[in-house]
Short mmCIF file of C-alpha atoms in Angstrom, two decimals:
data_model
loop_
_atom_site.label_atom_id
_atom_site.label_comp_id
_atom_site.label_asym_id
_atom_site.label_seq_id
_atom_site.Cartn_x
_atom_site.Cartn_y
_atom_site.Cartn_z
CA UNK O 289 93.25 123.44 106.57
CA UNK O 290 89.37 123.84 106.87
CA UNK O 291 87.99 126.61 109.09
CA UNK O 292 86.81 125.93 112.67
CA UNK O 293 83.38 124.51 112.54
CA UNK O 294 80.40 126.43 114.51
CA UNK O 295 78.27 125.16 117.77
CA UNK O 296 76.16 122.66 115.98
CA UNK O 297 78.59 121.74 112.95
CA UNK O 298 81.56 120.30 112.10
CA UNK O 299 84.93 121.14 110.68
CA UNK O 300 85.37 120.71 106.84
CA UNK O 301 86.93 117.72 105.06
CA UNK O 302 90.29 118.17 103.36
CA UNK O 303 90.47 115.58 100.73
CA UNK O 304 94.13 114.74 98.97
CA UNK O 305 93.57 112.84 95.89
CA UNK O 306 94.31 112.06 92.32
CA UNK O 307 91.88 111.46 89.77
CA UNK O 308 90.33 108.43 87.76
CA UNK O 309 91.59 106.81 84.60
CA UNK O 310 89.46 105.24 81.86
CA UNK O 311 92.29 103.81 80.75
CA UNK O 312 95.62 103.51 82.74
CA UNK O 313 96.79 104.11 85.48
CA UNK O 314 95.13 106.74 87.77
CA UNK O 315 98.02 109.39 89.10
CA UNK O 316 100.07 108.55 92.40
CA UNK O 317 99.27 111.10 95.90
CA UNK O 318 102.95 111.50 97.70
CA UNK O 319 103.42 112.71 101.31
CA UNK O 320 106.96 113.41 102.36
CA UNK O 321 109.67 115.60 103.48
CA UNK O 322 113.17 116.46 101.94
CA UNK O 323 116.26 115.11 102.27
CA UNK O 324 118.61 116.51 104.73
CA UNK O 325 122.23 117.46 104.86
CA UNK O 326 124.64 117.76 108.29
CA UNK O 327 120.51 117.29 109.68
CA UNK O 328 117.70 115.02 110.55
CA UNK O 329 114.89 114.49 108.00
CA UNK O 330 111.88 116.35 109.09
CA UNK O 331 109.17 114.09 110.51
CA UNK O 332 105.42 112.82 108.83
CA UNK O 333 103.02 112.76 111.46
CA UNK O 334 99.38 111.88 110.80
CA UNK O 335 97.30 111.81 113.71
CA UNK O 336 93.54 112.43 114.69
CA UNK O 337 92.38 115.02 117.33
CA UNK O 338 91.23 114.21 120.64
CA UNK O 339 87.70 114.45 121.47
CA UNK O 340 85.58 114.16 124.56
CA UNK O 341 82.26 113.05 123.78
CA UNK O 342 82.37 109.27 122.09
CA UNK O 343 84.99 106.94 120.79
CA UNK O 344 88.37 108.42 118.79
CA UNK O 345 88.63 108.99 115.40
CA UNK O 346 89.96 106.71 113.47
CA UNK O 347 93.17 105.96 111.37
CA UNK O 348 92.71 103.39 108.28
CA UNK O 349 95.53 102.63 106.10
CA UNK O 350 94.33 100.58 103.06
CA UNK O 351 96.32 99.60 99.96
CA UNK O 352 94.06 99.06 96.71
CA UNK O 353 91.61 97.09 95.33
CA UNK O 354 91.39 94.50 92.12
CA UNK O 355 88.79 93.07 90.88
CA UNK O 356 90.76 90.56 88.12
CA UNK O 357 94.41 90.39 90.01
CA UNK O 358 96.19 90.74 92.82
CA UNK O 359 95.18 93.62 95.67
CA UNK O 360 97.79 96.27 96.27
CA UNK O 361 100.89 95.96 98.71
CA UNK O 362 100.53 97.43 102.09
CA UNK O 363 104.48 98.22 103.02
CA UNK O 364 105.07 99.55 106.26
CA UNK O 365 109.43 99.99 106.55
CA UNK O 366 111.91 101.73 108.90
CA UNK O 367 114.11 103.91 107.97
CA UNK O 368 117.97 102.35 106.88
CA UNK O 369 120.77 102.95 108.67
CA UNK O 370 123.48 102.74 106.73
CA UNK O 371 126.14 103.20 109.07
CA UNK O 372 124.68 102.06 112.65
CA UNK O 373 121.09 100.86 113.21
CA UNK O 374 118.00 100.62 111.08
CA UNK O 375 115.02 102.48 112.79
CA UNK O 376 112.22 100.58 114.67
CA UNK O 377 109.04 99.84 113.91
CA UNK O 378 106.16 100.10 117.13
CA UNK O 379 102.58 99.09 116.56
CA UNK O 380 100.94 99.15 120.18
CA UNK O 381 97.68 100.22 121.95
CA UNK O 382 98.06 102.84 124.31
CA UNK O 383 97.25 102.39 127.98
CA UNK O 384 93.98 102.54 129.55
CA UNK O 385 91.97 105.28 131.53
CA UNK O 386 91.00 104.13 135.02
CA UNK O 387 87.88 101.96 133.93
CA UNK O 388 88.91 99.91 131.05
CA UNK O 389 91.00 97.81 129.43
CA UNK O 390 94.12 98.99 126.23
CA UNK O 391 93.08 97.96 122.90
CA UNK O 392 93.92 94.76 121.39
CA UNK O 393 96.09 94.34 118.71
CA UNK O 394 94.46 91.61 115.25
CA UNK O 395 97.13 90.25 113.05
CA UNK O 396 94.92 88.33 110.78
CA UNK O 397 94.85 87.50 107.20
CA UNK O 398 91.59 87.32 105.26
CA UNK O 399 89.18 84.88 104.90
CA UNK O 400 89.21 82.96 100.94
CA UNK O 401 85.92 81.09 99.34
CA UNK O 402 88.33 78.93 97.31
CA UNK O 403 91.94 78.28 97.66
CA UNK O 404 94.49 78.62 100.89
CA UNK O 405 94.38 81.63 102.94
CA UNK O 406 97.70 83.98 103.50
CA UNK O 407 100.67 83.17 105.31
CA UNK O 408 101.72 84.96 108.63
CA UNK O 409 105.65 85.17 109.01
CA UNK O 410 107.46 86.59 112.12
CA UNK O 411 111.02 86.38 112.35
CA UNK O 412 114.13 87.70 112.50
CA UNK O 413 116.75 88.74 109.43
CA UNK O 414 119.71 86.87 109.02
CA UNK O 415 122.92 88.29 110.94
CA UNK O 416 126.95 88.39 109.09
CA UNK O 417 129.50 88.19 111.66
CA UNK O 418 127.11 88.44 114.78
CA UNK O 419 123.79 86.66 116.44
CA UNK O 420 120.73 86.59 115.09
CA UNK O 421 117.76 88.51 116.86
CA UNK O 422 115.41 87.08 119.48
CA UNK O 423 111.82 86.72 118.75
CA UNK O 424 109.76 86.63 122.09
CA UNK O 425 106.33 86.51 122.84
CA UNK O 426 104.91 87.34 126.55
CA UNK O 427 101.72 88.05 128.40
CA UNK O 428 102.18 91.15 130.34
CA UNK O 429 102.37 90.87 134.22
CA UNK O 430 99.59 91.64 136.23
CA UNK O 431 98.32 92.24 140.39
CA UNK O 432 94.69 90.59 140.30
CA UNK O 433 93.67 87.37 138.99
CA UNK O 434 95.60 84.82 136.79
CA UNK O 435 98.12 85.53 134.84
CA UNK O 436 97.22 86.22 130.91
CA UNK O 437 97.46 82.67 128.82
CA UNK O 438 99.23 82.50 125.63
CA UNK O 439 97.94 79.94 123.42
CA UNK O 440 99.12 78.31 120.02
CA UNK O 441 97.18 76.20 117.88
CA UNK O 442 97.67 74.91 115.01
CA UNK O 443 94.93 75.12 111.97
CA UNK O 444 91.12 73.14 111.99
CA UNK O 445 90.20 70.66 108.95
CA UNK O 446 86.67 69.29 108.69
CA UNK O 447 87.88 67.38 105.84
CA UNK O 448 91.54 66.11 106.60
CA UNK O 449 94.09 66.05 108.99
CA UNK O 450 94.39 69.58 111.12
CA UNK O 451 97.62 71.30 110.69
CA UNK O 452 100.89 70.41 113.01
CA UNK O 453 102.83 72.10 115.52
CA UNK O 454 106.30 71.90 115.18
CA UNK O 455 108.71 73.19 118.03
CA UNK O 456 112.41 72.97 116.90
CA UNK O 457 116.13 73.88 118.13
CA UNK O 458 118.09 75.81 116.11
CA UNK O 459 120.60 74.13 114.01
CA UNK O 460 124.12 74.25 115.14
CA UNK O 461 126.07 73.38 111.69
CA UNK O 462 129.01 73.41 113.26
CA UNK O 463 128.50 72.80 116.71
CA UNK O 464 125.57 72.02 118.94
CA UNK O 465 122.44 72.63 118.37
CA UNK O 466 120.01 74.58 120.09
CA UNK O 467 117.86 72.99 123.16
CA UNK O 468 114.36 73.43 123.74
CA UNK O 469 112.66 74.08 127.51
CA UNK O 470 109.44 73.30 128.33
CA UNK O 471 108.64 74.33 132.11
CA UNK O 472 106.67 75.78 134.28
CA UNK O 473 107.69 78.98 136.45
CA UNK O 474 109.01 78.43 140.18
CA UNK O 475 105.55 78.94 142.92
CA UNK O 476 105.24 81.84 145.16
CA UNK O 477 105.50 80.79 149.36
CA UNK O 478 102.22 79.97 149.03
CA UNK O 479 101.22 77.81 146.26
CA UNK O 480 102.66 75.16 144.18
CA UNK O 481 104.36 75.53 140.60
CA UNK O 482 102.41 74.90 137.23
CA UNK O 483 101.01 71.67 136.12
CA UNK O 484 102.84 70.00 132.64
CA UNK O 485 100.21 67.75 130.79
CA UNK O 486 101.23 66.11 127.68
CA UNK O 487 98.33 64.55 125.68
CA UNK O 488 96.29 63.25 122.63
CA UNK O 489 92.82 64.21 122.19
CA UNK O 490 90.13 62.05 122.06
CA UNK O 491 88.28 60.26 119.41
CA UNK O 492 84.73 59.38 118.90
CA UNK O 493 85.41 56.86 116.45
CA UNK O 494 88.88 54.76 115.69
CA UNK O 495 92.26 55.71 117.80
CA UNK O 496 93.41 58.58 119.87
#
């Protein structure tokens, strides 16, 4: 650890890292604890220390950089269980003071100058002998105003046809297939329940 910084300083930096290469690769940096036995592994934590002037500190997480192949793999696992559950994995904003709002959560991939932009995949592993898990996506509830939206849409062209939505059942190999709902919540005492509209956009030039 550095020392405690003085009244108009700050505390110094602790940098963990391994050196360059010429030629080769440059040395790996490992963070861990040891293994355990009749005992729980001991715990990583990395976190940054509260402050009360200005935003937090931050946390980045960034795999590496290549200039003539592929960038390096960000991997982010839970522990396996290998006789009851795998651990979970929780990325989440905490909650807000009084006055604002919790911060937002991007899943994004980057942006390409030639060629197709990265997938995003969310889903489920497959199940042996038992159900498959959920996926579910909500906007949280809330006691002023509307309700938060949640919106899907499919990719923009300015040169073809934009990308499709697809909404499908599960297949039932050998029985029925799954169904698929589309409805609007039941209406409080006092109002009426949501509108369904089903439509093609317009076109300035040929058929919607």
């Amino acid at each position: 650890r550095s020392a405690n910084a003085g009244t108009k300083g700050v505390s110094g930096v602790l940098i963990f890292s391994s050196g360059s290469a010429s030629s080769g690769n440059s040395g790996q940096v490992w963070m861990g604890t040891g293994a355990a036995t009749s005992g729980r592994g001991g715990a990583v934590a990395i976190t940054v220390g509260s402050g009360t002037s200005g935003v937090g500190g931050e946390v980045r997480v960034m795999a590496g950089r290549s200039t003539i192949n592929t960038g390096g793999l960000l991997s982010l696992v839970s522990g396996e269980g290998t006789a009851t559950s795998s651990g979970a994995v929780v990325i989440r904003s905490l909650n807000s003071g009084t006055k604002g709002v919790s911060g937002a959560l991007y899943f994004s991939t980057g942006s390409t100058s030639s060629g197709n932009t990265g997938s995003i995949s969310i889903g489920t592993g497959a199940a042996t002998a038992g159900r498959s898990g959920a996926v579910i996506v909500t906007a949280g509830s809330g006691t002023s105003g509307a309700g938060g939206t949640v919106q899907t849409f499919a990719g923009r062209s300015t040169v073809n046809t934009g990308g499709a939505l697809s909404i499908a059942g599960g297949e039932g190999t050998a029985t029925t297939s799954g169904s698929v709902t589309i409805r609007s919540a039941n209406a409080g005492a006092k109002g009426v329940s949501g509108v369904l509209i089903f439509s093609s956009g317009s076109a300035s030039s040929g058929n919607s």
